[in-house]
Short mmCIF file of C-alpha atoms and ligand atoms in Angstrom, two decimals:
data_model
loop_
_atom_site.label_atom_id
_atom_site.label_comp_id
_atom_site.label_asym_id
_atom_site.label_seq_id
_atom_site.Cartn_x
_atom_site.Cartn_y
_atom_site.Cartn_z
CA UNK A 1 67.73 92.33 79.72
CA UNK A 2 67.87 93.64 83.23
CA UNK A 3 70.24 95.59 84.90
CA UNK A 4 70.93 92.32 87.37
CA UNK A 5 71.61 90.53 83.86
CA UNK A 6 73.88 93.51 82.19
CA UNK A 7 75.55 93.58 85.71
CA UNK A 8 76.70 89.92 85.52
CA UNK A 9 77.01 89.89 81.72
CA UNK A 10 79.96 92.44 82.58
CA UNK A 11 80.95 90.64 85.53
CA UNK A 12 81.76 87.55 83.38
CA UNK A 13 83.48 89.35 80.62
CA UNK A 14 86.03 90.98 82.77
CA UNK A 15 88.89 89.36 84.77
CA UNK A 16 88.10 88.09 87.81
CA UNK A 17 90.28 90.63 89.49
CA UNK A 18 88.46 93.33 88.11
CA UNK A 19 86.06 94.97 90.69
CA UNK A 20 83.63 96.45 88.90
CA UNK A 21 81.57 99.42 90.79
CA UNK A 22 78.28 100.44 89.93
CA UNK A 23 77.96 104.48 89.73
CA UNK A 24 74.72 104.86 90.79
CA UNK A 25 74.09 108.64 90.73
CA UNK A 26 70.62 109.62 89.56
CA UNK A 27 69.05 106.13 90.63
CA UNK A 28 66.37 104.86 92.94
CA UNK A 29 67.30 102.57 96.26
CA UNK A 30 65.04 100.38 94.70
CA UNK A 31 67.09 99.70 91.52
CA UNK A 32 70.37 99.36 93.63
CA UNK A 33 68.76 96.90 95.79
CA UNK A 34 68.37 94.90 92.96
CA UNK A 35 71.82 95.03 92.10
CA UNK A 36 72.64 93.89 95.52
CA UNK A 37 70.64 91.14 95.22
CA UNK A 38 72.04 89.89 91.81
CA UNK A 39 75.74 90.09 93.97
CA UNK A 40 77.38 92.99 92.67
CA UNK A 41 79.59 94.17 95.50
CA UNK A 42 80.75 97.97 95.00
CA UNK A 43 78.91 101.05 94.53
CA UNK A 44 79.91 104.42 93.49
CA UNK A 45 78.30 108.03 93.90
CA UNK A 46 79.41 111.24 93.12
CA UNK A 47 77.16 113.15 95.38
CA UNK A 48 76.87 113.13 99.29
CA UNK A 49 73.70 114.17 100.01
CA UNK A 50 72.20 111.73 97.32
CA UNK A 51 73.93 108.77 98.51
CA UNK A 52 73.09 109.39 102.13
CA UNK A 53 69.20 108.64 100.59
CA UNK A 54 70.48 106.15 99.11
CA UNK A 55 72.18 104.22 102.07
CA UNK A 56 69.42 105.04 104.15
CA UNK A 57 66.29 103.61 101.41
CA UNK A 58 68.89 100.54 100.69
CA UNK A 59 68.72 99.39 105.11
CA UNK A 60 70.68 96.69 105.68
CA UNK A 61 72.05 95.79 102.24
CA UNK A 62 73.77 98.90 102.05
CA UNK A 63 75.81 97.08 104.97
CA UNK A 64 76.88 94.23 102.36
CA UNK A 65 78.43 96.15 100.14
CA UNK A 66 81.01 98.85 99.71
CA UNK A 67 80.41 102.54 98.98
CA UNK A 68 83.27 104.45 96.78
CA UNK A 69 83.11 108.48 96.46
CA UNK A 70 83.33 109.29 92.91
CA UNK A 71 82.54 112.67 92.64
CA UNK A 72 84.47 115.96 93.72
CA UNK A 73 84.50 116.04 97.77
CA UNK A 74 83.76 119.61 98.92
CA UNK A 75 85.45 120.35 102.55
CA UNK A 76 82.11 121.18 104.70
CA UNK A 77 81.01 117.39 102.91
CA UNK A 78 83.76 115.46 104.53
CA UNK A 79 82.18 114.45 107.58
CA UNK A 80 79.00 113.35 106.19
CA UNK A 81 81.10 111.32 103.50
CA UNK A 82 83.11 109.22 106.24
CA UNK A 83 80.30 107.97 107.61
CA UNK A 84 78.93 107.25 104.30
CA UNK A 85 81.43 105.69 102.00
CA UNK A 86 84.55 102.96 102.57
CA UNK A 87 86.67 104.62 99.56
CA UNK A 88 87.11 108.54 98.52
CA UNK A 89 88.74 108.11 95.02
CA UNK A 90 89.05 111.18 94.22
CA UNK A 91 91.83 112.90 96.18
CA UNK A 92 93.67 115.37 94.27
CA UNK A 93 96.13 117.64 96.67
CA UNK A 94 97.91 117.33 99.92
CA UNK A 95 95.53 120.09 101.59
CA UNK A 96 92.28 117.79 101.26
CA UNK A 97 94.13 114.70 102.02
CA UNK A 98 94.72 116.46 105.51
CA UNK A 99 91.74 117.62 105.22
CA UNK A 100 90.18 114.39 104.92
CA UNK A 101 92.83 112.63 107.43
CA UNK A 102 92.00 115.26 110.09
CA UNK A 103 88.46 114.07 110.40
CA UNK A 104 88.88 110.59 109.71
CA UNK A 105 91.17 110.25 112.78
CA UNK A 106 88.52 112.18 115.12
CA UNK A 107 86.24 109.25 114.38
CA UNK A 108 88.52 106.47 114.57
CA UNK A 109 88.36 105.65 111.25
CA UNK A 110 91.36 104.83 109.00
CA UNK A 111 89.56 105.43 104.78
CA UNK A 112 91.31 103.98 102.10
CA UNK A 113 91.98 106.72 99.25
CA UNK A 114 92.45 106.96 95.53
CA UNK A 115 94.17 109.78 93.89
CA UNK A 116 92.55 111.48 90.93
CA UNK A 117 94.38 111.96 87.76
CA UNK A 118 93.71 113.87 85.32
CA UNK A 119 94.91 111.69 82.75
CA UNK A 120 93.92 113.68 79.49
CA UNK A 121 95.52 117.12 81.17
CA UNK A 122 92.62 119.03 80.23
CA UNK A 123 92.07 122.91 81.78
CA UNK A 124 89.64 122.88 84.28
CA UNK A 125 89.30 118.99 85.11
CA UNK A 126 89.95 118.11 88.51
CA UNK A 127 92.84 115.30 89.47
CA UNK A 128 96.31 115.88 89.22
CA UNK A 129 98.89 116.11 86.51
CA UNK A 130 99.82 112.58 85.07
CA UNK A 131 103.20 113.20 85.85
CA UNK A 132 105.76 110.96 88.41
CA UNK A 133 106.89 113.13 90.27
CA UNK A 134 103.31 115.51 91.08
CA UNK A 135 101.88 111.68 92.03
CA UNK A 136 105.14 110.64 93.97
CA UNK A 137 104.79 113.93 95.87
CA UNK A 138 101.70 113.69 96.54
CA UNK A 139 101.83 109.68 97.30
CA UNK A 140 104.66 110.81 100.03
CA UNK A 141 102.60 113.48 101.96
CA UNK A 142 99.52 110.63 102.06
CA UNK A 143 101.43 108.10 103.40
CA UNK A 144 102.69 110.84 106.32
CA UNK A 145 98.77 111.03 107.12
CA UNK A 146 97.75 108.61 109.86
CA UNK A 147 94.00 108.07 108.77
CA UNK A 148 94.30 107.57 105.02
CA UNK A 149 95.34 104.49 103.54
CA UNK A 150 96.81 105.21 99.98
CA UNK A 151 95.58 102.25 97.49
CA UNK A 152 96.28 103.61 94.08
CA UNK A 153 94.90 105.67 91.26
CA UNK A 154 91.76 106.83 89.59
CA UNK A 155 91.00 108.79 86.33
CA UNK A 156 88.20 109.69 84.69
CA UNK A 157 89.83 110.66 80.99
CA UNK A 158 88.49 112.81 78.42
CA UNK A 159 84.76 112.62 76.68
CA UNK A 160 85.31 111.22 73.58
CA UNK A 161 83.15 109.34 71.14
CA UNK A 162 85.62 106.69 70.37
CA UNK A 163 86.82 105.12 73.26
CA UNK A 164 90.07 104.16 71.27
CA UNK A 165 90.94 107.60 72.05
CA UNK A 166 91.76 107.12 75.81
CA UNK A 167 93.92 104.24 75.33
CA UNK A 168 96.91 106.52 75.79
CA UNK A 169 95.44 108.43 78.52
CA UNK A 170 94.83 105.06 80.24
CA UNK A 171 97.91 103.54 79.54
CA UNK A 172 99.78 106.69 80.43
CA UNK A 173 97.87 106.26 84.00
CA UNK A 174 98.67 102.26 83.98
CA UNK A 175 102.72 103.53 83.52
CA UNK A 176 101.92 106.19 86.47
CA UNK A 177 100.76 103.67 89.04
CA UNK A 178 103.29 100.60 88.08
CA UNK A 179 105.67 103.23 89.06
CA UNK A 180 104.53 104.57 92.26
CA UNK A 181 103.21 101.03 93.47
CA UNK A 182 107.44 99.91 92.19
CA UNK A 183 108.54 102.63 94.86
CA UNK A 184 107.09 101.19 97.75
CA UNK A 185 106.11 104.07 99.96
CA UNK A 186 106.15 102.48 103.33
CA UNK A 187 102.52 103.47 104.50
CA UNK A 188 100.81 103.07 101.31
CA UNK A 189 99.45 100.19 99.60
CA UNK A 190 98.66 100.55 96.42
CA UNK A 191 96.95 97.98 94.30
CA UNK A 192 94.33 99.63 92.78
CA UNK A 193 94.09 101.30 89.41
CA UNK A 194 90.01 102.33 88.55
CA UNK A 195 89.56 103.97 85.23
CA UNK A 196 86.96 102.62 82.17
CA UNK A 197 83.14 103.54 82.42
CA UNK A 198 80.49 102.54 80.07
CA UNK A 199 81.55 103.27 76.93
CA UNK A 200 85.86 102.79 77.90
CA UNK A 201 85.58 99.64 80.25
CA UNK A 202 87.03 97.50 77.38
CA UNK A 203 89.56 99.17 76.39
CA UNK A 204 90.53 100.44 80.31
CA UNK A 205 90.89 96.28 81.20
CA UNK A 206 93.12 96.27 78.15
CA UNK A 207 95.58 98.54 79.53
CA UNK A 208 95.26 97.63 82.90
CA UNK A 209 92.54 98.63 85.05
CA UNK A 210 91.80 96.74 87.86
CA UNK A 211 88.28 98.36 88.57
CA UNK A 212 85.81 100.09 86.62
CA UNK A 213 82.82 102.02 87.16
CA UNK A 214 80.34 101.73 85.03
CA UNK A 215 76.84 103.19 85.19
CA UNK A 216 74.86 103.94 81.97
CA UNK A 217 75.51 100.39 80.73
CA UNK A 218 73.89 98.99 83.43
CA UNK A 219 71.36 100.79 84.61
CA UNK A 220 70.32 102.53 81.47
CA UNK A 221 70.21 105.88 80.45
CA UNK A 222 70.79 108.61 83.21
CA UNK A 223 67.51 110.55 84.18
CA UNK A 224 67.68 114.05 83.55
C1 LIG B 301 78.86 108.55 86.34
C2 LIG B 301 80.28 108.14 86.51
C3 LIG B 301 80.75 106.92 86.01
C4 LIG B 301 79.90 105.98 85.17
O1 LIG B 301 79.63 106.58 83.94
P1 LIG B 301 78.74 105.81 82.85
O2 LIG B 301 79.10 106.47 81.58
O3 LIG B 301 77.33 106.03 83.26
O4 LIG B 301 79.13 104.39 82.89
C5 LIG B 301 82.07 106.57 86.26
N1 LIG B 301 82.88 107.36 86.97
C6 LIG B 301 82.47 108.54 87.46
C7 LIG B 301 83.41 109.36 88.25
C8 LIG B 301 81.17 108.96 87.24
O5 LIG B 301 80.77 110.15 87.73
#
């Protein structure tokens, strides 16, 4: 099978309101394009420099589609990433939401944001504490910030072998955003909940994901 096939095999077998973004980090224009082509709709990259490449080798396509940050966003990157991507996903404190908001507004632009979480609570992971009131916090100072446009949650979860094993991280992060999309921040709108890659899409849709990102299934095993 192809990636284009994989990519619509997947397509099919998740709800319809399931986006499903393609993390293409490590992969040629060329194999994106492809992906373009067979209709898939949302890309993810973790790394600025690398998608910039990217955007530029795609041309036009990279117009029909949208671009998500996945990675960690460094400060002196933030720039560079605005003009680059439609979603940063993975916000994880007030200071680099202003951070972010700051330069957004000096272009004109208004980004729509995700908040990291780190949903297994493991030491040195980035995202913040799956806890209410560390996400309502946070949620509130967003919503105060006039370029960002607060749509929900992301988490990564821990590496594990059996995917089985972040069911209660995921479902922990499903409880997380019903509750902060149920308080109705007035400047925030927030709809979307991306966890499940690869290996955890299945069991992320189970418990509630309404976008994945999934790379190695579909393009194949990550170059070195
Ligand atoms: C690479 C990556 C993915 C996709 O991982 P696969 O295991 O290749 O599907 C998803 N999310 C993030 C943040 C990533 O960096």
């Amino acid at each position: 099978m192809t990636a284009a096939d994989v990519y619509r095999r997947i397509r099919e077998s998740v709800p319809e309101h399931v986006t499903v973004v393609l993390a293409c980090k490590k992969r040629t224009a060329a194999e994106v394009a492809a992906l373009v082509e067979a209709g898939a709709t949302d890309f993810g990259h973790n790394y600025v420099q690398e998608a910039e490449a990217m955007i530029d080798g795609l041309g036009p396509a990279a117009f029909d589609v949208r671009w998500h940050m996945i990675g960690p966003l460094q400060k002196n990157k933030i720039n560079k990433a605005l003009r680059l991507f439609d979603v940063v996903q993975t916000v994880g404190s007030a200071d680099q939401a202003q951070a972010i908001s700051e330069r957004a507004e000096r272009m004109g632009k208004t980004v729509s944001v995700l908040v990291e979480v780190n949903s297994g609570r493991e030491p040195r992971k980035s995202g913040i504490m799956p806890d209410f009131p560390v996400a309502v916090d946070l949620a509130r100072a967003i919503a105060e910030l006039p370029a960002l446009r607060l749509e929900g949650l992301m988490t990564m979860g821990p590496f594990l072998d059996d995917p089985e094993g972040l069911r209660e991280p995921f479902r922990a992060t499903r409880e997380l955003f019903d509750r902060l999309r149920d308080e109705n921040i007035p400047g925030t709108d927030i709809r979307t909940l991306s966890m499940g890659m690869s290996d955890s899409y299945e069991v992320a849709v189970e418990e509630g994901s309404t976008m994945i990102r999934v790379g190695t299934m579909v393009f194949g095993v990550r170059p070195g």
